[in-house]
CSV table of C-alpha atoms in Angstrom, one decimal:
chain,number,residue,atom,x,y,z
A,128,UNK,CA,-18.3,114.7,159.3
A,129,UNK,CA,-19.7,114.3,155.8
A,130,UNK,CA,-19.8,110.3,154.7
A,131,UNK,CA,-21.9,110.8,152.0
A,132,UNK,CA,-21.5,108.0,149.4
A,133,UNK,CA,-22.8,109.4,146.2
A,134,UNK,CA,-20.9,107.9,143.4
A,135,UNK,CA,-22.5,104.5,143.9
A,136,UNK,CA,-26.4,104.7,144.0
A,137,UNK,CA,-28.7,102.4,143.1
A,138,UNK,CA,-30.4,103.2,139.6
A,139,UNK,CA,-33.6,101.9,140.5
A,140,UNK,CA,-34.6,104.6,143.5
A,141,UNK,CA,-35.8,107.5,141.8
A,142,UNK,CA,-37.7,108.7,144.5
A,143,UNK,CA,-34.9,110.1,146.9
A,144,UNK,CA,-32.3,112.5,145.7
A,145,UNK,CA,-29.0,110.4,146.8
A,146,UNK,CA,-27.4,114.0,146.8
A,147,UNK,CA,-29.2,114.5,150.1
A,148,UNK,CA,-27.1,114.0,153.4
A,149,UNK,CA,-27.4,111.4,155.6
A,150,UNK,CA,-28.9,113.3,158.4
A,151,UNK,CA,-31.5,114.3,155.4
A,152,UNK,CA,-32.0,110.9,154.6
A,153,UNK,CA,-32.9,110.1,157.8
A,154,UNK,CA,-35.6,112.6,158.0
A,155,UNK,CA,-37.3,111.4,155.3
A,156,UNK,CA,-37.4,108.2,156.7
A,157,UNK,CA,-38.4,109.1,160.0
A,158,UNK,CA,-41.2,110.8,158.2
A,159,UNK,CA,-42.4,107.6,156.7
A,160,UNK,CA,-40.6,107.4,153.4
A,161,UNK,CA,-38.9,103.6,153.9
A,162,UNK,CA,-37.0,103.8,150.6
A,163,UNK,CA,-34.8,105.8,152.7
A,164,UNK,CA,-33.5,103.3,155.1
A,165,UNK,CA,-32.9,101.3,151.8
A,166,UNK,CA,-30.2,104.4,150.7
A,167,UNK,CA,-29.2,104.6,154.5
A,168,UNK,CA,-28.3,100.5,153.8
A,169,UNK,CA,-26.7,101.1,150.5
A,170,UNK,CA,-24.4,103.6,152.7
A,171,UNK,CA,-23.7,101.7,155.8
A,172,UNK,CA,-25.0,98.6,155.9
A,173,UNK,CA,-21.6,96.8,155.1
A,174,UNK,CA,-20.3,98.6,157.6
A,175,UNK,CA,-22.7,98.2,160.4
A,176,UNK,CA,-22.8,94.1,159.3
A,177,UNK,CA,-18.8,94.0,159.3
A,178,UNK,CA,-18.6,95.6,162.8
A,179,UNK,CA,-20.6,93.6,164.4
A,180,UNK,CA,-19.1,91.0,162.4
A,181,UNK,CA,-15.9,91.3,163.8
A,182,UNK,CA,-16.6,91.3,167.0
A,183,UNK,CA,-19.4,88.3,166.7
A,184,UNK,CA,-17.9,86.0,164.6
A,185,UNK,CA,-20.5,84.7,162.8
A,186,UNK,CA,-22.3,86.1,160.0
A,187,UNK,CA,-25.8,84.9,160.9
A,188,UNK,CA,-25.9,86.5,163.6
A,189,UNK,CA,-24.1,89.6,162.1
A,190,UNK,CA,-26.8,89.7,159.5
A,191,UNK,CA,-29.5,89.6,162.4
A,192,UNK,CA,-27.8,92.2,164.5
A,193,UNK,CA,-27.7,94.1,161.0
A,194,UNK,CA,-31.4,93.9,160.8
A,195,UNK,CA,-32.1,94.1,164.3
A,196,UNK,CA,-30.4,97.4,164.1
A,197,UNK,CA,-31.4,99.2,160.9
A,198,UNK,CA,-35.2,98.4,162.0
A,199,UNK,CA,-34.5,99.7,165.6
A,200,UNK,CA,-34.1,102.8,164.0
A,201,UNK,CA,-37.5,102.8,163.0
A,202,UNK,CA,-38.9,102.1,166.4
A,203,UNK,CA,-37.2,104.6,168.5
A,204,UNK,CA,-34.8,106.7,167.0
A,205,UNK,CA,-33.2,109.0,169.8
A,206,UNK,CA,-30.9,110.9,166.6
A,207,UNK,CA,-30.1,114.8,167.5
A,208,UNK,CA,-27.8,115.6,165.0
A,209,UNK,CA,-26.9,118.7,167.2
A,210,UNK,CA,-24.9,116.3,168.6
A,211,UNK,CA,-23.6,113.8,166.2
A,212,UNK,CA,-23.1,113.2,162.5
A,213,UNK,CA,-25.7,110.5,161.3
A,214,UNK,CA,-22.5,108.1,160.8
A,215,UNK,CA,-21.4,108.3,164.4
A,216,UNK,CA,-24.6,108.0,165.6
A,217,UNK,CA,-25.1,104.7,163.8
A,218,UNK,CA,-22.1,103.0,164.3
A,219,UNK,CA,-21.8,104.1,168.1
A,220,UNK,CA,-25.4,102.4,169.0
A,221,UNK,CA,-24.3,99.5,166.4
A,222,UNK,CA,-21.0,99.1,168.8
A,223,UNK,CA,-23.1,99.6,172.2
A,224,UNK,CA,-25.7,96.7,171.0
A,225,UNK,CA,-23.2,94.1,169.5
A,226,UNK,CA,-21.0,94.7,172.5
A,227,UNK,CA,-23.9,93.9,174.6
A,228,UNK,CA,-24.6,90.8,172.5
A,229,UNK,CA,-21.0,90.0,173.0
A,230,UNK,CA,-21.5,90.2,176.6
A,231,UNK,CA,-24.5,87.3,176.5
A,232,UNK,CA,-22.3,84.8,174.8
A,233,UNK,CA,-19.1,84.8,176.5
A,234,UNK,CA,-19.5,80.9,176.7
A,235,UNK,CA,-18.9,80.2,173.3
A,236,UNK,CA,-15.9,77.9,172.8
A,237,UNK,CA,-13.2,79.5,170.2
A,238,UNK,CA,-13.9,76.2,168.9
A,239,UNK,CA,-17.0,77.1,168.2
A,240,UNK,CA,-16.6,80.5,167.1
A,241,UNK,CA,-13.3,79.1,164.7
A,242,UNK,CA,-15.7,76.5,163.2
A,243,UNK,CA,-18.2,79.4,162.3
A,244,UNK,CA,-16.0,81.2,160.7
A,245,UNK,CA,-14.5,79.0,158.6
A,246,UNK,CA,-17.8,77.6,157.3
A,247,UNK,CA,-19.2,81.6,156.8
A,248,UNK,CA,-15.9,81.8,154.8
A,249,UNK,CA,-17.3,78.7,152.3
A,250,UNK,CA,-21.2,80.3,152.1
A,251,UNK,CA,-20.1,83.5,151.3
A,252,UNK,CA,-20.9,84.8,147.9
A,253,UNK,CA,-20.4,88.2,146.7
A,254,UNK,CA,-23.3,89.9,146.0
A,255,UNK,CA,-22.8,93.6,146.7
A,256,UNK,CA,-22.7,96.4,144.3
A,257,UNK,CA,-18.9,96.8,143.0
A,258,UNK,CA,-18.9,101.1,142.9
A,259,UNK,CA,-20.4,100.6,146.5
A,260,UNK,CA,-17.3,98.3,147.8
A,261,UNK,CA,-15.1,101.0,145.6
A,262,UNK,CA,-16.1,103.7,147.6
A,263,UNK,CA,-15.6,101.8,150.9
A,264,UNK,CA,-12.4,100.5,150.3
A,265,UNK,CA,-11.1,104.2,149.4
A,266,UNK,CA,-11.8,105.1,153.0
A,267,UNK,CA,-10.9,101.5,154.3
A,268,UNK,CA,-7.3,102.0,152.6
A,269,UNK,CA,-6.8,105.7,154.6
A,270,UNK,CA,-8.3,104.5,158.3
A,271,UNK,CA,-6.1,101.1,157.4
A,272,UNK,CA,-3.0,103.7,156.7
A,273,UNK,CA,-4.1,106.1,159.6
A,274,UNK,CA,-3.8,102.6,162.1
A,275,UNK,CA,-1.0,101.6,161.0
A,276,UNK,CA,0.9,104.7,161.5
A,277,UNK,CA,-0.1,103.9,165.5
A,278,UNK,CA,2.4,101.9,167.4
A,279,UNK,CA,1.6,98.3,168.2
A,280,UNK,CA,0.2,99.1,171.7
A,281,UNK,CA,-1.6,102.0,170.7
A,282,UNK,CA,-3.7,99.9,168.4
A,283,UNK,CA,-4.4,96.9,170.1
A,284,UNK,CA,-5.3,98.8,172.6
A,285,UNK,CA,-7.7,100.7,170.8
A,286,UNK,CA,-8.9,97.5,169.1
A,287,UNK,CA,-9.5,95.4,172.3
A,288,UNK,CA,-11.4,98.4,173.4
A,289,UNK,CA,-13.4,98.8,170.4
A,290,UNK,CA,-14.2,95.4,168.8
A,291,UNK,CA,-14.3,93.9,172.0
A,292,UNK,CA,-15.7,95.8,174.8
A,293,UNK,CA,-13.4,95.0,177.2
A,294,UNK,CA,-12.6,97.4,179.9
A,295,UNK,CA,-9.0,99.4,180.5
A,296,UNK,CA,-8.4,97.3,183.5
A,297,UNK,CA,-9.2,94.0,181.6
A,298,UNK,CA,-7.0,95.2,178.4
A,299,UNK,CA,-4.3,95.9,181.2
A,300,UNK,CA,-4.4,92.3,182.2
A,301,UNK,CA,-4.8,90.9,178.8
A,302,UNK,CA,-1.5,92.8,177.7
A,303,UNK,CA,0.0,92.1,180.8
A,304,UNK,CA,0.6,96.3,181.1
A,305,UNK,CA,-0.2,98.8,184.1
A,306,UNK,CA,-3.3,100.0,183.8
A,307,UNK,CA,-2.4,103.4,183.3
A,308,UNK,CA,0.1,102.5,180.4
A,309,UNK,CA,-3.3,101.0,178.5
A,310,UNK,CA,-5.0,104.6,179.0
A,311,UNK,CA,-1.9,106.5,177.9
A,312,UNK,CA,-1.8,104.6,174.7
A,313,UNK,CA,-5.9,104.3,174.2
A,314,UNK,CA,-6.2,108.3,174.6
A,315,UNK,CA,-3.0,108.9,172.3
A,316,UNK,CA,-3.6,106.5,170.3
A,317,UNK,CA,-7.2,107.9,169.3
A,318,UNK,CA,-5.8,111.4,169.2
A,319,UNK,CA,-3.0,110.4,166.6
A,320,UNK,CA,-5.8,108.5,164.7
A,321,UNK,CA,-7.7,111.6,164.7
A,322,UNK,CA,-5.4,113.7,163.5
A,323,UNK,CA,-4.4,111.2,160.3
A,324,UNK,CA,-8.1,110.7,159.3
A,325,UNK,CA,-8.4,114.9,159.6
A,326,UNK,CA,-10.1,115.3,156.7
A,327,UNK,CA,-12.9,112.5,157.4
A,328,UNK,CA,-13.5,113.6,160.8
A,329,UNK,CA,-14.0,117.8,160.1
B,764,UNK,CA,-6.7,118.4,188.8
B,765,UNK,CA,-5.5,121.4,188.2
B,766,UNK,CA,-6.4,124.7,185.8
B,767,UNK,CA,-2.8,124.3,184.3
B,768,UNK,CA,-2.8,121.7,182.1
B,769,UNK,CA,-1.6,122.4,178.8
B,770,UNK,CA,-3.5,121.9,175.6
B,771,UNK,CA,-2.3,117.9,175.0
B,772,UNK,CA,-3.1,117.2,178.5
B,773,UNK,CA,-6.9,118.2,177.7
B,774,UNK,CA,-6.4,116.4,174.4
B,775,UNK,CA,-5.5,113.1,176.2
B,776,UNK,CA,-9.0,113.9,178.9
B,777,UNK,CA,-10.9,114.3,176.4
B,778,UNK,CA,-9.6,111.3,174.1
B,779,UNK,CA,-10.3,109.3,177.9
B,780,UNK,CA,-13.8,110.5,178.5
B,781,UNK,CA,-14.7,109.4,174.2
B,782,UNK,CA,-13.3,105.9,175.0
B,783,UNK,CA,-14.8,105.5,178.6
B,784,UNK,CA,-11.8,105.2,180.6
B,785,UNK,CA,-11.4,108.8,182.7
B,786,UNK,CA,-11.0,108.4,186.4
B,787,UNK,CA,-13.7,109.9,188.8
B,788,UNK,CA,-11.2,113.1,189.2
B,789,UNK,CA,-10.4,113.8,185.5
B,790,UNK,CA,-14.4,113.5,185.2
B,791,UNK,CA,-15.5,115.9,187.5
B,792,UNK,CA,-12.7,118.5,186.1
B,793,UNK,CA,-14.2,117.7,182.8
B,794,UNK,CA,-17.6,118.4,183.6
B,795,UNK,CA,-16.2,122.1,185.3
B,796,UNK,CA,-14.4,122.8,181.9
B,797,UNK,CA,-17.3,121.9,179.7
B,798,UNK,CA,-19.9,124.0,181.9
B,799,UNK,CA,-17.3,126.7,181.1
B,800,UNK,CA,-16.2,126.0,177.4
B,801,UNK,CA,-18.7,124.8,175.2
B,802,UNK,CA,-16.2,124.2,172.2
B,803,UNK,CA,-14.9,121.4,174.0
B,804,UNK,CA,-18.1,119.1,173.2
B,805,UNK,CA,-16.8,119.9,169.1
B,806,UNK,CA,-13.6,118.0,170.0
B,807,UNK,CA,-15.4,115.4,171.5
B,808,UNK,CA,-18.1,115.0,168.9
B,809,UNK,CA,-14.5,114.8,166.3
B,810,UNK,CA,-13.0,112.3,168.6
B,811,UNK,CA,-16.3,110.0,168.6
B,812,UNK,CA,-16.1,110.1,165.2
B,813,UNK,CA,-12.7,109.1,164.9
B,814,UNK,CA,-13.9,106.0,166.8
B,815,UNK,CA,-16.4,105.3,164.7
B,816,UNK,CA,-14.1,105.2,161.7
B,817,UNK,CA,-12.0,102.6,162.9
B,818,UNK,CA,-14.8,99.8,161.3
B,819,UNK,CA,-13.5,100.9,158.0
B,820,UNK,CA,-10.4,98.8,158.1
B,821,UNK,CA,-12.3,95.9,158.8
B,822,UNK,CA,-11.7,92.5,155.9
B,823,UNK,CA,-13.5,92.5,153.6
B,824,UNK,CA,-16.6,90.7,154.8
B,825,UNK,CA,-20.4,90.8,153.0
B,826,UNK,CA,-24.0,89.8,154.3
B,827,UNK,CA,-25.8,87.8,151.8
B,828,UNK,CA,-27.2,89.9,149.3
B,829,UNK,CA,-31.1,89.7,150.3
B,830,UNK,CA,-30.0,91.2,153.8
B,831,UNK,CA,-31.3,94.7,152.4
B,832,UNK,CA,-34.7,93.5,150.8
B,833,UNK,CA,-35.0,91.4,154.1
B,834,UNK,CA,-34.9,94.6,156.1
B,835,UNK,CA,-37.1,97.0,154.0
B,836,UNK,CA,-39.5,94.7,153.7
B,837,UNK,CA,-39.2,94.2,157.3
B,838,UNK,CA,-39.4,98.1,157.7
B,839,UNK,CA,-42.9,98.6,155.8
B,840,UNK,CA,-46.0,99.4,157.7
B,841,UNK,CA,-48.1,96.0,157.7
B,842,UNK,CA,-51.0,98.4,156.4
B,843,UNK,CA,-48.6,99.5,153.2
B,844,UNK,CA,-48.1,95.8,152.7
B,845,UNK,CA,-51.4,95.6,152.8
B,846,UNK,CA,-52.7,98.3,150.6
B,847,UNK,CA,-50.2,97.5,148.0
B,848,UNK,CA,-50.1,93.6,148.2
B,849,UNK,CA,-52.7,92.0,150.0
B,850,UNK,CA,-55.6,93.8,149.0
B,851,UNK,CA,-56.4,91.9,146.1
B,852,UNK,CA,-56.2,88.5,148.2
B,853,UNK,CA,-57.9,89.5,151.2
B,854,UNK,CA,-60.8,90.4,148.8
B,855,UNK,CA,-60.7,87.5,147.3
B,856,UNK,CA,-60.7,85.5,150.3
B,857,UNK,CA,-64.0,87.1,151.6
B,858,UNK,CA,-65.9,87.1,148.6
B,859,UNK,CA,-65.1,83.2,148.4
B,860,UNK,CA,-66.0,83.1,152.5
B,861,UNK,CA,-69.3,84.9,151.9
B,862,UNK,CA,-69.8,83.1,148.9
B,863,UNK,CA,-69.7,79.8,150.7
B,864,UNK,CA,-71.3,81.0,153.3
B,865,UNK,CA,-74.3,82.2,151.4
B,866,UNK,CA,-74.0,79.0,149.7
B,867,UNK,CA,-74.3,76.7,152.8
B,868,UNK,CA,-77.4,78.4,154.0
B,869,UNK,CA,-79.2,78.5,150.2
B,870,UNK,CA,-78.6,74.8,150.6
B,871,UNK,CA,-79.7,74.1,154.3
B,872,UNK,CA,-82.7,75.9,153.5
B,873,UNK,CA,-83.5,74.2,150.5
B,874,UNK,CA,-83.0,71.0,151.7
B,875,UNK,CA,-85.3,71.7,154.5
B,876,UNK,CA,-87.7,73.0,152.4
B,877,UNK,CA,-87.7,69.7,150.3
B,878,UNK,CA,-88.4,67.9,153.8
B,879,UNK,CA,-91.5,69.8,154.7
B,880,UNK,CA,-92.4,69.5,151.2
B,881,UNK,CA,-91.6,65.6,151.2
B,882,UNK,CA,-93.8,65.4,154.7
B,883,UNK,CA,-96.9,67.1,153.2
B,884,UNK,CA,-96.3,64.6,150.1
B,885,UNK,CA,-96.5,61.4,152.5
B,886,UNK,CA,-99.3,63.7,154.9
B,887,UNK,CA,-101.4,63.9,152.1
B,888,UNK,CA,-100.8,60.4,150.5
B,889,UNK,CA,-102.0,58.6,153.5
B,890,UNK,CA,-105.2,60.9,154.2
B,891,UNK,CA,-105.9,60.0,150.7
B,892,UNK,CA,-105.7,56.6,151.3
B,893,UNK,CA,-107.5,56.4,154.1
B,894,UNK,CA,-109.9,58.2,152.3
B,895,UNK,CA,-109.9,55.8,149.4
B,896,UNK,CA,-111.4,53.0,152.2
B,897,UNK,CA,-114.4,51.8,151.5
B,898,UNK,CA,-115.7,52.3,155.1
B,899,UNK,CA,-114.6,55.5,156.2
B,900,UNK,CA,-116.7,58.5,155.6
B,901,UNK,CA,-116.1,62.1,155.8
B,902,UNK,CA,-118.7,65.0,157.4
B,903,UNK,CA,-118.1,68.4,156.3
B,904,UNK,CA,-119.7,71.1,158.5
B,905,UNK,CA,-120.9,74.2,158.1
B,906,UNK,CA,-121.2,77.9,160.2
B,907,UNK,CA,-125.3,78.6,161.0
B,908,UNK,CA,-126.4,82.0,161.6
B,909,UNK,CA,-124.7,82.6,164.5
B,910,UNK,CA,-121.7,82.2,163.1
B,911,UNK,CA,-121.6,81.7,159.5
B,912,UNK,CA,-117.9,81.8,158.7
B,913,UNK,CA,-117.7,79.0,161.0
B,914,UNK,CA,-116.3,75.4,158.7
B,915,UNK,CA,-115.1,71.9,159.1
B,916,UNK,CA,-114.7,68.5,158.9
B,917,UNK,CA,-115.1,65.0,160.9
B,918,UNK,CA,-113.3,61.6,159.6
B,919,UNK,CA,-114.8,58.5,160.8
B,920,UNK,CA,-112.5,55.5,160.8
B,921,UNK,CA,-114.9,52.8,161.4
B,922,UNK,CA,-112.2,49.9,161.7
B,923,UNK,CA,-110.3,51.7,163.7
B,924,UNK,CA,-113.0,52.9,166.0
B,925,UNK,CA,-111.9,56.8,165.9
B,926,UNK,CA,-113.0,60.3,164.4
B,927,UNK,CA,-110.7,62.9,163.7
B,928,UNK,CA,-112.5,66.5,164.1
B,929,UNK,CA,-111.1,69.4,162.6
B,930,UNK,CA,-112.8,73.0,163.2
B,931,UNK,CA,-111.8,76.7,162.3
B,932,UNK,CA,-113.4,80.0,162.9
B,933,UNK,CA,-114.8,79.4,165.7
B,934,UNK,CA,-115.2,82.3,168.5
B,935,UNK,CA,-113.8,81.9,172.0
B,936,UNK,CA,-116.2,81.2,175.0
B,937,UNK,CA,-116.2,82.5,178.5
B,938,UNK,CA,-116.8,81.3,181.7
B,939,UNK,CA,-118.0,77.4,181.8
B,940,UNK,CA,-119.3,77.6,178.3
B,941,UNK,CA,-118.1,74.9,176.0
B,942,UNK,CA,-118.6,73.7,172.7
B,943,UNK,CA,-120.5,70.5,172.1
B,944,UNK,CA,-120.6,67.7,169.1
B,945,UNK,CA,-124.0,66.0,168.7
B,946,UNK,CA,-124.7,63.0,166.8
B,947,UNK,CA,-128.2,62.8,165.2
B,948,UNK,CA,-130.0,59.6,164.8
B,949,UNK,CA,-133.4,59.0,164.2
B,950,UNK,CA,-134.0,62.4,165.7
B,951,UNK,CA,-132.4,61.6,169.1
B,952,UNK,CA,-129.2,63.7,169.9
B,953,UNK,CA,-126.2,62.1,171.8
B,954,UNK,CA,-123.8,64.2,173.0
B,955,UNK,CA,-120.2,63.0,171.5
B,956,UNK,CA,-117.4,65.5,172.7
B,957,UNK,CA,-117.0,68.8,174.6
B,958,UNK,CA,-114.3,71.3,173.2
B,959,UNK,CA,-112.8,75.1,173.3
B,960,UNK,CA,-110.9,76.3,170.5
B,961,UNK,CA,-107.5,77.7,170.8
B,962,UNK,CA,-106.7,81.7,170.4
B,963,UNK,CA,-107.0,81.3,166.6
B,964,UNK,CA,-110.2,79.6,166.6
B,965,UNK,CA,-108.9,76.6,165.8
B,966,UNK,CA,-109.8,72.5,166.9
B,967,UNK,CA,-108.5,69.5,166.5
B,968,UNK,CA,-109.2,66.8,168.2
B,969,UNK,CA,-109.5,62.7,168.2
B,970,UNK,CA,-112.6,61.2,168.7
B,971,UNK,CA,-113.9,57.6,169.7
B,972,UNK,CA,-117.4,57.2,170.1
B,973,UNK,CA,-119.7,54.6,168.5
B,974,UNK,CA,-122.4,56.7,168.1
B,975,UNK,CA,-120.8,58.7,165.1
B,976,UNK,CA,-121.0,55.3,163.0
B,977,UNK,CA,-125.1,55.6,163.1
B,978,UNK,CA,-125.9,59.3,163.1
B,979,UNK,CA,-127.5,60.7,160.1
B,980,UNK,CA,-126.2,64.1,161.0
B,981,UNK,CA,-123.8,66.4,163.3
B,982,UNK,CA,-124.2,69.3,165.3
B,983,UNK,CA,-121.9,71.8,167.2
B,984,UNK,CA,-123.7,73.3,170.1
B,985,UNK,CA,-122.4,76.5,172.3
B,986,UNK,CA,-123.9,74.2,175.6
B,987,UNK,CA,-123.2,76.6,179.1
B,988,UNK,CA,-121.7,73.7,180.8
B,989,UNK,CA,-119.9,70.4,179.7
B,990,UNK,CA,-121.2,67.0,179.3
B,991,UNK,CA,-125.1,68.5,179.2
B,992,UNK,CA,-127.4,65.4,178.1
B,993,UNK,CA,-129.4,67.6,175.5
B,994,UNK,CA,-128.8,70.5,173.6
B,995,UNK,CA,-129.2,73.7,175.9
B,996,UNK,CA,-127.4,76.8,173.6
B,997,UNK,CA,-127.2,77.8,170.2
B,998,UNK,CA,-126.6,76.0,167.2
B,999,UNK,CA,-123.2,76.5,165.8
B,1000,UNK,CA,-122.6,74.2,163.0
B,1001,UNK,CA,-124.3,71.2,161.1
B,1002,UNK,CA,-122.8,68.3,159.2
B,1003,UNK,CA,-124.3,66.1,156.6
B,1004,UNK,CA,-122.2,63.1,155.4
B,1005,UNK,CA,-120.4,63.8,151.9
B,1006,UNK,CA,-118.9,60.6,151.4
């Protein structure tokens, strides 16, 4: 897979060649070059912080997850690109980590979590780069297109898996569905989305 | 499991192993087929990916802007932060620590210096007015032949009834051997003190003894035992009154 964002690059960076890949980039930075966990941000860093975002609900602790994350790379990255793209790798131990953060605050009321929202909704400002949201959005609109070409139980139960960690057997209950009805439409479901987004995935 | 399943039943095991959910006997034919075809591990690296695209659809949600300056700066070595920002300060700082440092101890050490200066001041203001008494009178001695570097003095304090008797150069003694003050009046000698120096040749020592007010002259005898009634040793030293 090749996510390589390279129409919307910071001017001020004149150190790194943005026309490296991501796996590149991360060399360097494993090396000691920090200015390149600043391009690997400009890449992914929305999408690592709406992720966890979305399955948090609530940006402050989105934004510390975010950081938590992108500096954890820098303390023990375990990256073998033999068996991963850089991407995957990324957002896979951003899913594991929020999912376990999810995990520790079960408690929280949706009261809570609805109040949060709404006053993250008021504080937000937007402050990021307008070619960088351009770029995202053009992939946002074809994995949006790709899911919606799923049927209705195919994605929620992708979703539920994804965003939310739950387990087949706790999706089955949720859904009110046998449980192997939520693994027929999880695996076909992923195999249909793979073969819409094709051309991101190769 | 069996060897016959077609190409979308596969598919669907290998979508279930990506999302977590294959049963222990779709695992263990998995692991047989992988041993056996290692192309399978490209359709599951495809199919993780595909999972990992899914966060593109998300809203459109943003961290606050500084999130990225928060982390890189977060991300430095302490000792880059250091070269390239804190070195300035930290010198800085430790030239303005030593400085005060050094300051403090110039100032203790002046100030103590003006004490001992201030003590000698009053030391020597009262011996000059006790020397400015009418009554009180001052011997100075001096070394004989046996020991010629030999010097000192003896202030009488008539009113108060004391001598102060101060001696330097003077050898060390052995055995019982002490040094003895005479006082010499009329030719008759009265023995005043007995006295051993210290290691640097040094007395001093406080006297009371009436017969110092009526002596003409002094002498310092090296006497083999104390408290001897006349002079027995050699003459060490003689004193006239200067004042």
């Amino acid at each position: 897979m090749n996510l390589e964002y390279r129409d919307s690059l910071p001017s001020s960076n004149t150190d790194l060649n943005y026309q490296k890949t991501d796996e590149e980039i991360f060399e360097l930075f494993q090396k000691g070059n920090v200015d390149a966990l600043g391009v690997i941000y400009d890449r992914y860093g929305l999408l690592v912080y709406r992720l966890i975002y979305r399955m948090l609900n609530n940006s402050q602790e989105a934004e510390d997850l975010t950081q938590e994350i992108f500096i954890s790379l820098q303390k023990k990255p375990n990256y073998n690109p033999q068996r991963s793209s850089f991407y995957t790798y990324l957002m896979m131990i951003t899913r594991s980590r929020t999912i376990d953060r999810l995990r520790s605050k079960r408690y929280h009321s949706s009261f809570l979590l609805k109040k949060d929202k709404i006053k993250d909704l008021i504080d937000r400002q937007n402050h990021v780069n307008p070619l960088e949201m351009a770029t995202i959005d053009e992939r946002a609109n074809q994995v949006r297109n790709a899911l919606n070409n799923l049927s209705f139980n195919q994605r929620r139960v992708l979703e539920l898996s994804y965003y939310e960690g739950l387990s087949q057997s706790e999706i089955a209950e949720r859904l009110n569905l046998p449980l192997g009805t939520v693994k027929t439409h999880s695996r076909r479901g992923l195999l249909k989305l793979k073969k819409n987004l094709q051309d991101l995935v190769d | 499991m069996t060897n016959n399943h077609d190409s979308q039943k596969l598919d669907e095991i290998l979508a279930g192993y990506v999302l977590g959910n294959l049963d222990e006997v779709e695992l263990a034919w998995l692991n047989q087929e992988l041993a056996t075809n290692p192309q399978l591990k490209e359709k599951i690296k495809q199919l993780e990916a595909t999972l990992t695209l899914i966060p593109y659809s998300l809203p459109d949600d943003i961290p606050n802007a500084y999130l990225r300056s928060k982390i890189l700066a977060k991300a430095r070595p302490k000792d880059y932060k250091f070269n390239r920002f804190n070195r300035l300060i930290w010198i800085v700082s430790a030239a303005t620590m030593f400085s005060t440092l050094w300051l403090g101890i110039n100032n203790y050490s002046l100030r103590r210096q003006i004490a001992i200066k201030n003590n000698e001041v009053q030391q020597h203001q009262e011996l000059i007015a006790l020397l400015r008494k009418p009554n009180n009178r001052l011997v100075s001695f001096q070394g004989l032949d046996n020991l010629p570097q030999a010097s000192g003095s003896l202030f009488i304090i008539p009113e108060e009834k004391k001598a102060i008797l101060a001696l330097q150069n003077l050898e060390p003694l052995s055995g019982k051997q002490v040094y003895r003050l005479w006082a010499i009046s009329q030719g008759k000698k009265t023995g005043c003190a007995n006295f051993t120096p210290d290691e640097k040749g040094i007395v001093y020592l406080q006297l009371s003894n009436d017969a110092l007010d009526d002596a003409n002259s002094l002498l310092v005898t090296v006497e083999p035992k104390a408290d001897t009634l006349q002079p027995q040793g050699n003459p060490i030293l003689t004193g006239s009154y200067s004042l």
